[in-house]
């Protein structure tokens, strides 16, 4: 291999273009095979990039550079070479040089662009197509990126240049060369895409945080390009038609984006952000609505033929997607959408473009609402089939959520139209929408291996729940407005209109209770929850209402349907396969069934509803097969006992039947002691109700519409694979439904509505100084973290404090912990040139984080005070200009570096809390999860606060309590505050927090606090010590291990240094010391009878009360030997303390009651 590399290097050093290009091709082969070719790259830079060579060799050497890593010195040589090539007479060489600009690191790019801006501008006017193509393509890549926007933000001259270049790229869309025109269209499309998605900036690795100015700069470019395309739209359409057909695809997006932006009014919004409208330059001429509509339909007419006649699947897809994007412009026609959806579905049928199956389905389901009702109905069954075949879960869920929402829309819309006197449309009710044979078979079969049916039922039911909530406000006339319009049209007149489609959903999905899904019950749970909610709303306990009661015809019909459904479900009870579902179904039905409506003559009939329910209760209670024990039978028995109690209290006959069953269960060996006690209690209740039929309290068993099992998610103590799958499915369904029904507003919308207060415009964090006070260079740093990409960017500011101008300063950055550089190198070097005295220079380093661990960046500054002073003596021969060898030597000769001065800076530590994200979780969920988290770490911390616990308690009533002062900074840390309890009487608290690491591990934290009065009180304010016990539990031992390795450091990260860590042995010693002092005092009290008539001072009494609380254990021994009496009262010290505490609690209670009554009034 070494011989081969030596041969390649020798060829590169030869002056023969043919040998050089052959060597470069060989080197590229080696690079593709995964070998390290950095040695060859070095030679290529020195011999070809930095020296005159042919265009082909330049191009190949730039490809070689892209495939390897260069040191900062070599990048310098590349910059020098590129600068020289921009003046080169052969335009192909210049084109090759321009193409490398996109691969340059951003720190060296800005200077190069500023220095060579005239040459770059001249490239646009070149007569060579190749050079115009190269400059348009390269600038189109660079100028849309984040780092370029940031450079423009700090440099006004550069901003003007870049804005002019964008204008030139726009004009190049009409260039006479097809290749240039195509690449200009692509570049403009990229600018628009970047404005919305920032995809390229992420790929380039610049995850920079937007400031207000950078957003204004980018939106200024976008709005000017949109204006350009809108004004020249006809010319651009004509130009795109004479492009070769394979290039036509690139022209679609920029045209459609601009026309849509103008027609939907979003360009006004963009102008507002760009602050250009203030000057009135852009927004002076406003097009009429008619002109906008004509513009849109022109573009549609321009694109439509390609849907029918094109043979290229990618082109059909691109045109179809973009026409759908135009179809929801105000005034858009449903035909535009139906044309493109039909064309996209043809691709599915032709089995072409199969790699984009997910995209095809996503495109169709997302735009379903743009179609007319007939078309939606006709597509429905076909879509269900397509969605079933999707592989990726998230795509399938999103599609199902869209389909379920559309089904509810269609149903509501059709019903409301019939109410308004229009002709009914066949097949619009939910039952017939889901009438497809395969779906029906799926729903009706008991055992089926497909998860699809569970996903379908869960999505349908969750969509019904979303419909029962108020619809989200319409913020803009985007895609969602039609959906919200259709739903509002259907639900606008009756608050209960959502229950009609929900009732149909419950009827369609009824067979799900018989399913056997290997223990998974999430979908069935959802179904029962909706059933219970509907029964409660229609009050099925009270039977079917009559017209005399004021019920409408619709209501009577719905209630009759529900009653019939309940009877069917009771009959289904015999066929239910899983005991858990059986128990929950019994609860859902028994709680809401109309017992008064049962025929008393059928009391002995085994088909009677009540008899079936009771026999199934018996079945669950006496279920002894092994699978029931494995799947946590306790829960099923609890659920059954609960429904037996409520059912028995409601009806005398049910009471008699259940008494018999419960007696039998209680005396059998299957009931444990808790169940026996519970049965006794239930039997007493049923007996009481039977003996006092008149004085029965009506509220005892009122139906609340609650389904108490929805948060019974089994903890790890009862681990089942099925329940883990249930949790996963629940997460997927909830995510898809919420994204669709309550989408988060886009970054742009937030910025426009909230403006400068928006969370997206991050405030720059505080910077830390890394150097000492007498160092010749001053370095300060701050970091920005981006959890979505798992990256941290360190921003450094370097200031030369010497009187000299430093020609060269190297910043080296090393890493420790879980950090790594994107390109895999062990350290990063940033070379800064010409640091003028007192002039700050900025540079940044981005690193990735691989796992949750403490990490730090180590910065070293090397500066070369003698750099460039001892240069090599120039060779001045007679023939220097002609001699290429000497030219090359002169070109590659570098000034001497001289000895560097090395400054080692303090390490920049990344706080551990930075690698956490707040995790929203309800208190119920949190306490369910808490005991099952395997890794635990406990430690104690203290802080002082001013004022006594009593004063702090008083302040707590007004919201700001001084005794939480040490934990103030927790509110700004990435923890979700789950719940907090303030215990006012003793000035203590309990706080619960939840977070997730960037890598998915769960971290729960509880903080328990208790105040202690400081003994040595100086004059002035009294201070009190707060003793905090921190308990942290995590899903993974590596997390707690990391926290435990430096507890004080973790506390500093958490509370910004306010809380001090106390080792466990010190805590024990302090407790023992307090106990000893209090014991001595008690011994003294017991020994010496206190002199009469000298009452204790308040302070002593308070201290003694504190001590008494702390030594509860020891107190009891003293009590046996007779209690020491006080002189003033007959009460012992313990009784006095007890009464005082009682009085304090009662006082607190009165205050709270007063507050509450004033609030109510």
Coordinates of N, CA, C and O in Angstrom, one line a residue, residues 119-238:
X119 N -14.6 39.2 -8.0 CA -14.4 38.0 -8.9 C -15.6 37.1 -9.0 O -16.0 36.7 -10.1
X120 N -16.3 36.9 -7.8 CA -17.4 36.0 -7.8 C -18.6 36.7 -8.6 O -19.3 36.0 -9.4
X121 N -18.8 38.0 -8.4 CA -19.8 38.7 -9.2 C -19.5 38.6 -10.6 O -20.5 38.5 -11.5
X122 N -18.2 38.7 -11.0 CA -17.9 38.7 -12.4 C -18.2 37.3 -13.0 O -18.5 37.2 -14.3
X123 N -18.2 36.3 -12.2 CA -18.5 34.9 -12.8 C -19.9 34.9 -13.4 O -20.2 34.1 -14.3
X124 N -20.9 35.7 -12.8 CA -22.2 35.6 -13.3 C -22.3 36.2 -14.7 O -23.2 35.8 -15.4
X125 N -21.4 37.1 -15.0 CA -21.4 37.7 -16.4 C -20.5 37.0 -17.4 O -20.4 37.4 -18.5
X126 N -20.0 35.8 -16.9 CA -19.0 35.1 -17.8 C -19.8 34.6 -19.1 O -20.9 34.3 -19.0
X127 N -19.0 34.5 -20.2 CA -19.7 34.0 -21.4 C -19.7 32.4 -21.3 O -20.4 31.8 -22.1
X128 N -18.9 31.8 -20.4 CA -18.9 30.4 -20.3 C -20.1 29.8 -19.6 O -20.3 30.2 -18.4
X129 N -20.8 28.9 -20.2 CA -22.0 28.3 -19.5 C -21.6 27.6 -18.3 O -22.2 27.6 -17.3
X130 N -20.4 26.9 -18.4 CA -19.9 26.0 -17.4 C -19.7 26.8 -16.1 O -20.0 26.5 -15.0
X131 N -19.1 28.0 -16.3 CA -18.8 28.9 -15.1 C -20.1 29.4 -14.5 O -20.2 29.5 -13.3
X132 N -21.0 29.9 -15.3 CA -22.3 30.4 -14.8 C -23.0 29.3 -14.0 O -23.6 29.5 -13.0
X133 N -23.0 28.1 -14.6 CA -23.6 26.9 -13.9 C -22.9 26.7 -12.5 O -23.6 26.6 -11.5
X134 N -21.6 26.7 -12.5 CA -20.9 26.4 -11.3 C -21.2 27.4 -10.2 O -21.5 27.1 -9.1
X135 N -21.2 28.7 -10.6 CA -21.4 29.8 -9.6 C -22.8 29.7 -9.1 O -23.1 29.9 -7.9
X136 N -23.8 29.5 -10.0 CA -25.2 29.4 -9.5 C -25.4 28.3 -8.6 O -26.1 28.4 -7.6
X137 N -24.8 27.1 -8.9 CA -25.1 25.9 -8.1 C -24.4 26.1 -6.7 O -25.0 25.9 -5.7
X138 N -23.1 26.6 -6.7 CA -22.4 26.7 -5.5 C -23.0 27.7 -4.5 O -23.3 27.5 -3.4
X139 N -23.3 28.9 -5.1 CA -23.9 29.9 -4.2 C -25.3 29.5 -3.8 O -25.7 29.8 -2.6
X140 N -26.0 28.8 -4.6 CA -27.3 28.4 -4.2 C -27.3 27.4 -3.0 O -28.1 27.4 -2.1
X141 N -26.2 26.7 -2.9 CA -26.0 25.8 -1.7 C -25.5 26.6 -0.5 O -26.0 26.4 0.6
X142 N -24.6 27.5 -0.7 CA -24.0 28.2 0.5 C -24.9 29.2 1.0 O -25.1 29.3 2.2
X143 N -25.5 30.1 0.2 CA -26.2 31.3 0.6 C -27.4 31.0 1.4 O -27.9 31.8 2.2
X144 N -28.0 29.8 1.3 CA -29.2 29.5 2.0 C -28.9 29.0 3.4 O -29.8 28.9 4.3
X145 N -27.6 28.7 3.7 CA -27.3 28.0 4.9 C -27.3 29.0 6.1 O -27.1 30.2 6.0
X146 N -27.5 28.4 7.3 CA -27.5 29.2 8.5 C -26.2 30.0 8.8 O -26.3 31.1 9.2
X147 N -25.1 29.3 8.5 CA -23.8 30.0 8.9 C -23.6 31.3 8.0 O -23.1 32.3 8.5
X148 N -24.1 31.2 6.8 CA -24.0 32.4 5.9 C -24.9 33.5 6.4 O -24.5 34.7 6.4
X149 N -26.1 33.1 6.9 CA -27.0 34.2 7.4 C -26.4 34.8 8.6 O -26.4 36.0 8.8
X150 N -25.7 34.0 9.5 CA -25.1 34.6 10.7 C -23.9 35.5 10.3 O -23.7 36.6 10.9
X151 N -23.2 35.1 9.3 CA -22.1 36.0 8.8 C -22.6 37.3 8.3 O -22.1 38.4 8.6
X152 N -23.7 37.3 7.6 CA -24.3 38.5 7.0 C -24.8 39.4 8.2 O -24.8 40.6 8.1
X153 N -25.3 38.7 9.2 CA -25.9 39.5 10.3 C -24.8 40.4 11.0 O -25.1 41.5 11.4
X154 N -23.5 39.9 10.9 CA -22.5 40.6 11.6 C -21.7 41.5 10.6 O -20.8 42.2 11.0
X155 N -22.1 41.5 9.3 CA -21.3 42.2 8.3 C -22.2 42.8 7.2 O -22.7 42.1 6.4
X156 N -22.5 44.1 7.3 CA -23.5 44.7 6.4 C -23.0 44.7 5.0 O -23.8 44.4 4.1
X157 N -21.7 44.9 4.7 CA -21.2 44.9 3.3 C -21.5 43.5 2.7 O -21.9 43.4 1.5
X158 N -21.2 42.4 3.5 CA -21.5 41.1 3.0 C -22.9 40.9 2.7 O -23.3 40.3 1.7
X159 N -23.8 41.4 3.5 CA -25.3 41.3 3.3 C -25.7 41.9 2.0 O -26.4 41.3 1.2
X160 N -25.2 43.1 1.7 CA -25.5 43.7 0.4 C -25.1 42.8 -0.8 O -25.8 42.6 -1.7
X161 N -23.9 42.3 -0.6 CA -23.3 41.4 -1.7 C -24.2 40.2 -1.9 O -24.6 39.9 -3.1
X162 N -24.6 39.5 -0.8 CA -25.3 38.3 -0.9 C -26.7 38.6 -1.5 O -27.2 37.8 -2.3
X163 N -27.3 39.7 -1.1 CA -28.7 40.0 -1.6 C -28.6 40.2 -3.1 O -29.5 39.8 -3.8
X164 N -27.5 40.9 -3.6 CA -27.3 41.1 -5.0 C -27.2 39.7 -5.7 O -27.7 39.5 -6.8
X165 N -26.4 38.8 -5.1 CA -26.2 37.5 -5.7 C -27.5 36.7 -5.8 O -27.7 36.1 -6.8
X166 N -28.4 36.9 -4.8 CA -29.6 36.2 -4.9 C -30.4 36.7 -6.1 O -31.1 36.0 -6.9
X167 N -30.4 38.0 -6.3 CA -31.1 38.6 -7.5 C -30.5 38.0 -8.8 O -31.2 37.7 -9.7
X168 N -29.2 37.9 -8.8 CA -28.5 37.3 -10.0 C -29.0 35.9 -10.3 O -29.2 35.4 -11.4
X169 N -29.0 35.1 -9.1 CA -29.4 33.7 -9.3 C -30.9 33.7 -9.8 O -31.2 32.8 -10.7
X170 N -31.7 34.6 -9.3 CA -33.1 34.7 -9.8 C -33.1 34.9 -11.3 O -33.9 34.3 -12.1
X171 N -32.3 35.9 -11.8 CA -32.3 36.2 -13.2 C -31.8 35.0 -14.0 O -32.2 34.8 -15.1
X172 N -30.9 34.2 -13.4 CA -30.4 33.0 -14.1 C -31.4 32.0 -14.4 O -31.2 31.0 -15.2
X173 N -32.6 32.1 -13.7 CA -33.7 31.1 -14.1 C -34.1 31.3 -15.5 O -34.7 30.4 -16.1
X174 N -33.8 32.5 -16.1 CA -34.2 32.8 -17.5 C -32.9 32.7 -18.4 O -33.0 33.2 -19.5
X175 N -31.9 32.0 -17.9 CA -30.6 32.0 -18.7 C -30.8 31.2 -20.0 O -31.7 30.3 -20.1
X176 N -30.0 31.6 -21.0 CA -30.1 30.9 -22.2 C -29.7 29.4 -22.2 O -30.2 28.6 -22.9
X177 N -28.8 29.1 -21.2 CA -28.4 27.7 -21.1 C -29.3 26.9 -20.3 O -29.7 27.3 -19.2
X178 N -29.8 25.7 -20.7 CA -30.7 24.9 -20.0 C -30.2 24.5 -18.6 O -30.9 24.6 -17.6
X179 N -28.9 24.1 -18.6 CA -28.3 23.6 -17.4 C -28.3 24.7 -16.3 O -28.6 24.5 -15.1
X180 N -27.9 25.9 -16.7 CA -27.9 27.1 -15.8 C -29.3 27.4 -15.2 O -29.5 27.6 -14.0
X181 N -30.3 27.4 -16.2 CA -31.6 27.7 -15.8 C -32.1 26.7 -14.7 O -32.7 27.0 -13.7
X182 N -31.8 25.4 -15.0 CA -32.3 24.3 -14.1 C -31.7 24.5 -12.7 O -32.4 24.5 -11.7
X183 N -30.4 24.8 -12.7 CA -29.7 24.8 -11.4 C -30.2 26.1 -10.6 O -30.2 26.1 -9.4
X184 N -30.5 27.2 -11.4 CA -31.0 28.4 -10.7 C -32.4 28.1 -10.1 O -32.6 28.5 -8.9
X185 N -33.2 27.4 -10.8 CA -34.5 27.0 -10.2 C -34.3 26.2 -8.9 O -35.0 26.4 -7.9
X186 N -33.4 25.3 -9.0 CA -33.1 24.4 -7.8 C -32.6 25.3 -6.7 O -33.0 25.1 -5.5
X187 N -31.8 26.3 -7.0 CA -31.2 27.1 -5.9 C -32.3 27.9 -5.2 O -32.3 28.0 -4.0
X188 N -33.2 28.5 -6.0 CA -34.3 29.2 -5.4 C -35.2 28.3 -4.6 O -35.6 28.7 -3.5
X189 N -35.5 27.1 -5.1 CA -36.3 26.2 -4.4 C -35.6 25.8 -3.1 O -36.3 25.7 -2.0
X190 N -34.3 25.7 -3.1 CA -33.6 25.4 -1.8 C -33.7 26.5 -0.8 O -33.9 26.3 0.4
X191 N -33.7 27.8 -1.3 CA -33.9 28.9 -0.4 C -35.2 28.8 0.3 O -35.4 29.0 1.5
X192 N -36.3 28.5 -0.5 CA -37.6 28.4 0.0 C -37.7 27.3 1.1 O -38.3 27.4 2.1
X193 N -37.1 26.2 0.7 CA -37.2 25.0 1.6 C -36.5 25.2 2.9 O -37.0 24.9 4.0
X194 N -35.4 25.9 2.8 CA -34.6 26.2 4.0 C -35.3 27.1 4.9 O -35.2 27.0 6.1
X195 N -36.1 28.0 4.3 CA -36.9 28.9 5.1 C -37.9 28.2 6.0 O -38.1 28.5 7.1
X196 N -38.4 27.1 5.4 CA -39.4 26.3 6.2 C -38.8 25.2 7.0 O -39.2 25.0 8.2
X197 N -37.8 24.5 6.5 CA -37.4 23.3 7.2 C -35.9 23.3 7.8 O -35.6 22.5 8.6
X198 N -35.1 24.2 7.2 CA -33.7 24.2 7.7 C -32.9 22.9 7.5 O -32.0 22.6 8.2
X199 N -33.3 22.1 6.5 CA -32.7 20.8 6.3 C -31.2 20.9 6.0 O -30.4 20.1 6.5
X200 N -30.9 21.8 5.1 CA -29.5 21.8 4.6 C -28.6 22.3 5.7 O -27.5 21.8 5.9
X201 N -29.1 23.2 6.5 CA -28.2 23.7 7.6 C -27.9 22.6 8.6 O -26.8 22.5 9.1
X202 N -28.9 21.7 8.8 CA -28.6 20.6 9.7 C -27.6 19.7 9.1 O -26.7 19.2 9.8
X203 N -27.7 19.4 7.8 CA -26.8 18.5 7.1 C -25.4 19.1 7.2 O -24.4 18.4 7.3
X204 N -25.3 20.4 7.0 CA -24.0 21.0 7.0 C -23.4 21.1 8.4 O -22.2 21.5 8.6
X205 N -24.2 20.8 9.4 CA -23.7 20.7 10.8 C -23.8 22.1 11.5 O -23.3 22.2 12.6
X206 N -24.3 23.1 10.9 CA -24.4 24.4 11.6 C -25.8 24.4 12.2 O -26.8 24.7 11.6
X207 N -25.9 24.1 13.5 CA -27.2 24.2 14.1 C -27.1 25.4 14.9 O -26.8 25.4 16.1
X208 N -27.3 26.5 14.3 CA -27.2 27.8 14.9 C -28.5 28.3 15.4 O -29.5 28.0 14.8
X209 N -28.5 29.1 16.5 CA -29.8 29.5 17.1 C -30.2 30.8 16.4 O -29.4 31.7 16.4
X210 N -31.5 30.8 15.9 CA -31.9 32.1 15.3 C -32.0 33.2 16.2 O -32.5 33.2 17.3
X211 N -31.5 34.4 15.7 CA -31.8 35.6 16.4 C -32.8 36.3 15.6 O -33.1 35.9 14.4
X212 N -33.3 37.4 16.1 CA -34.3 38.2 15.3 C -33.8 38.7 14.0 O -34.5 38.6 13.0
X213 N -32.5 39.1 14.0 CA -32.0 39.7 12.8 C -31.8 38.6 11.7 O -32.0 38.9 10.5
X214 N -31.3 37.5 12.1 CA -31.0 36.4 11.1 C -32.3 36.0 10.4 O -32.3 35.7 9.2
X215 N -33.4 36.0 11.2 CA -34.7 35.6 10.6 C -35.1 36.7 9.6 O -35.6 36.4 8.5
X216 N -34.9 38.0 10.0 CA -35.3 39.1 9.1 C -34.5 39.0 7.8 O -35.0 39.2 6.7
X217 N -33.2 38.7 7.9 CA -32.3 38.6 6.7 C -32.8 37.6 5.8 O -33.0 37.8 4.6
X218 N -33.1 36.4 6.3 CA -33.5 35.3 5.4 C -34.9 35.6 4.8 O -35.1 35.3 3.7
X219 N -35.8 36.1 5.7 CA -37.1 36.4 5.1 C -37.1 37.5 4.1 O -37.9 37.5 3.1
X220 N -36.1 38.4 4.2 CA -36.0 39.5 3.2 C -35.6 38.8 1.8 O -36.2 39.2 0.8
X221 N -34.6 37.9 1.8 CA -34.3 37.2 0.6 C -35.5 36.5 0.0 O -35.7 36.5 -1.2
X222 N -36.2 35.7 0.9 CA -37.3 34.9 0.4 C -38.4 35.9 -0.2 O -38.9 35.6 -1.3
X223 N -38.7 37.0 0.5 CA -39.8 37.8 0.0 C -39.4 38.4 -1.4 O -40.2 38.5 -2.3
X224 N -38.1 38.8 -1.5 CA -37.7 39.4 -2.8 C -37.7 38.3 -3.9 O -38.1 38.6 -5.0
X225 N -37.4 37.1 -3.6 CA -37.4 36.0 -4.6 C -38.9 35.7 -5.0 O -39.2 35.5 -6.2
X226 N -39.8 35.7 -4.0 CA -41.2 35.4 -4.3 C -41.7 36.5 -5.2 O -42.4 36.2 -6.2
X227 N -41.4 37.8 -4.9 CA -41.8 38.9 -5.7 C -41.3 38.7 -7.2 O -42.1 38.9 -8.1
X228 N -40.1 38.4 -7.3 CA -39.5 38.2 -8.6 C -40.2 37.1 -9.4 O -40.6 37.3 -10.6
X229 N -40.4 36.0 -8.8 CA -41.1 34.9 -9.5 C -42.5 35.2 -9.8 O -43.0 34.9 -10.9
X230 N -43.2 35.9 -8.9 CA -44.6 36.3 -9.1 C -44.7 37.2 -10.3 O -45.6 37.0 -11.2
X231 N -43.8 38.2 -10.4 CA -43.9 39.2 -11.5 C -43.5 38.5 -12.8 O -44.1 38.9 -13.9
X232 N -42.6 37.6 -12.8 CA -42.1 37.0 -14.1 C -42.7 35.6 -14.3 O -42.2 34.8 -15.0
X233 N -43.9 35.3 -13.6 CA -44.3 33.9 -13.6 C -44.6 33.4 -15.0 O -44.2 32.3 -15.3
X234 N -45.1 34.2 -15.9 CA -45.5 33.7 -17.3 C -44.2 33.4 -18.0 O -44.1 32.4 -18.7
X235 N -43.2 34.3 -17.9 CA -42.0 34.1 -18.6 C -41.3 32.8 -18.1 O -40.8 32.0 -18.9
X236 N -41.3 32.7 -16.8 CA -40.7 31.5 -16.1 C -41.4 30.2 -16.6 O -40.7 29.2 -16.8
X237 N -42.7 30.2 -16.7 CA -43.4 29.0 -17.1 C -43.0 28.7 -18.5 O -42.8 27.5 -18.9
X238 N -42.9 29.7 -19.4 CA -42.6 29.4 -20.8 C -41.1 28.9 -20.8 O -40.9 27.9 -21.6

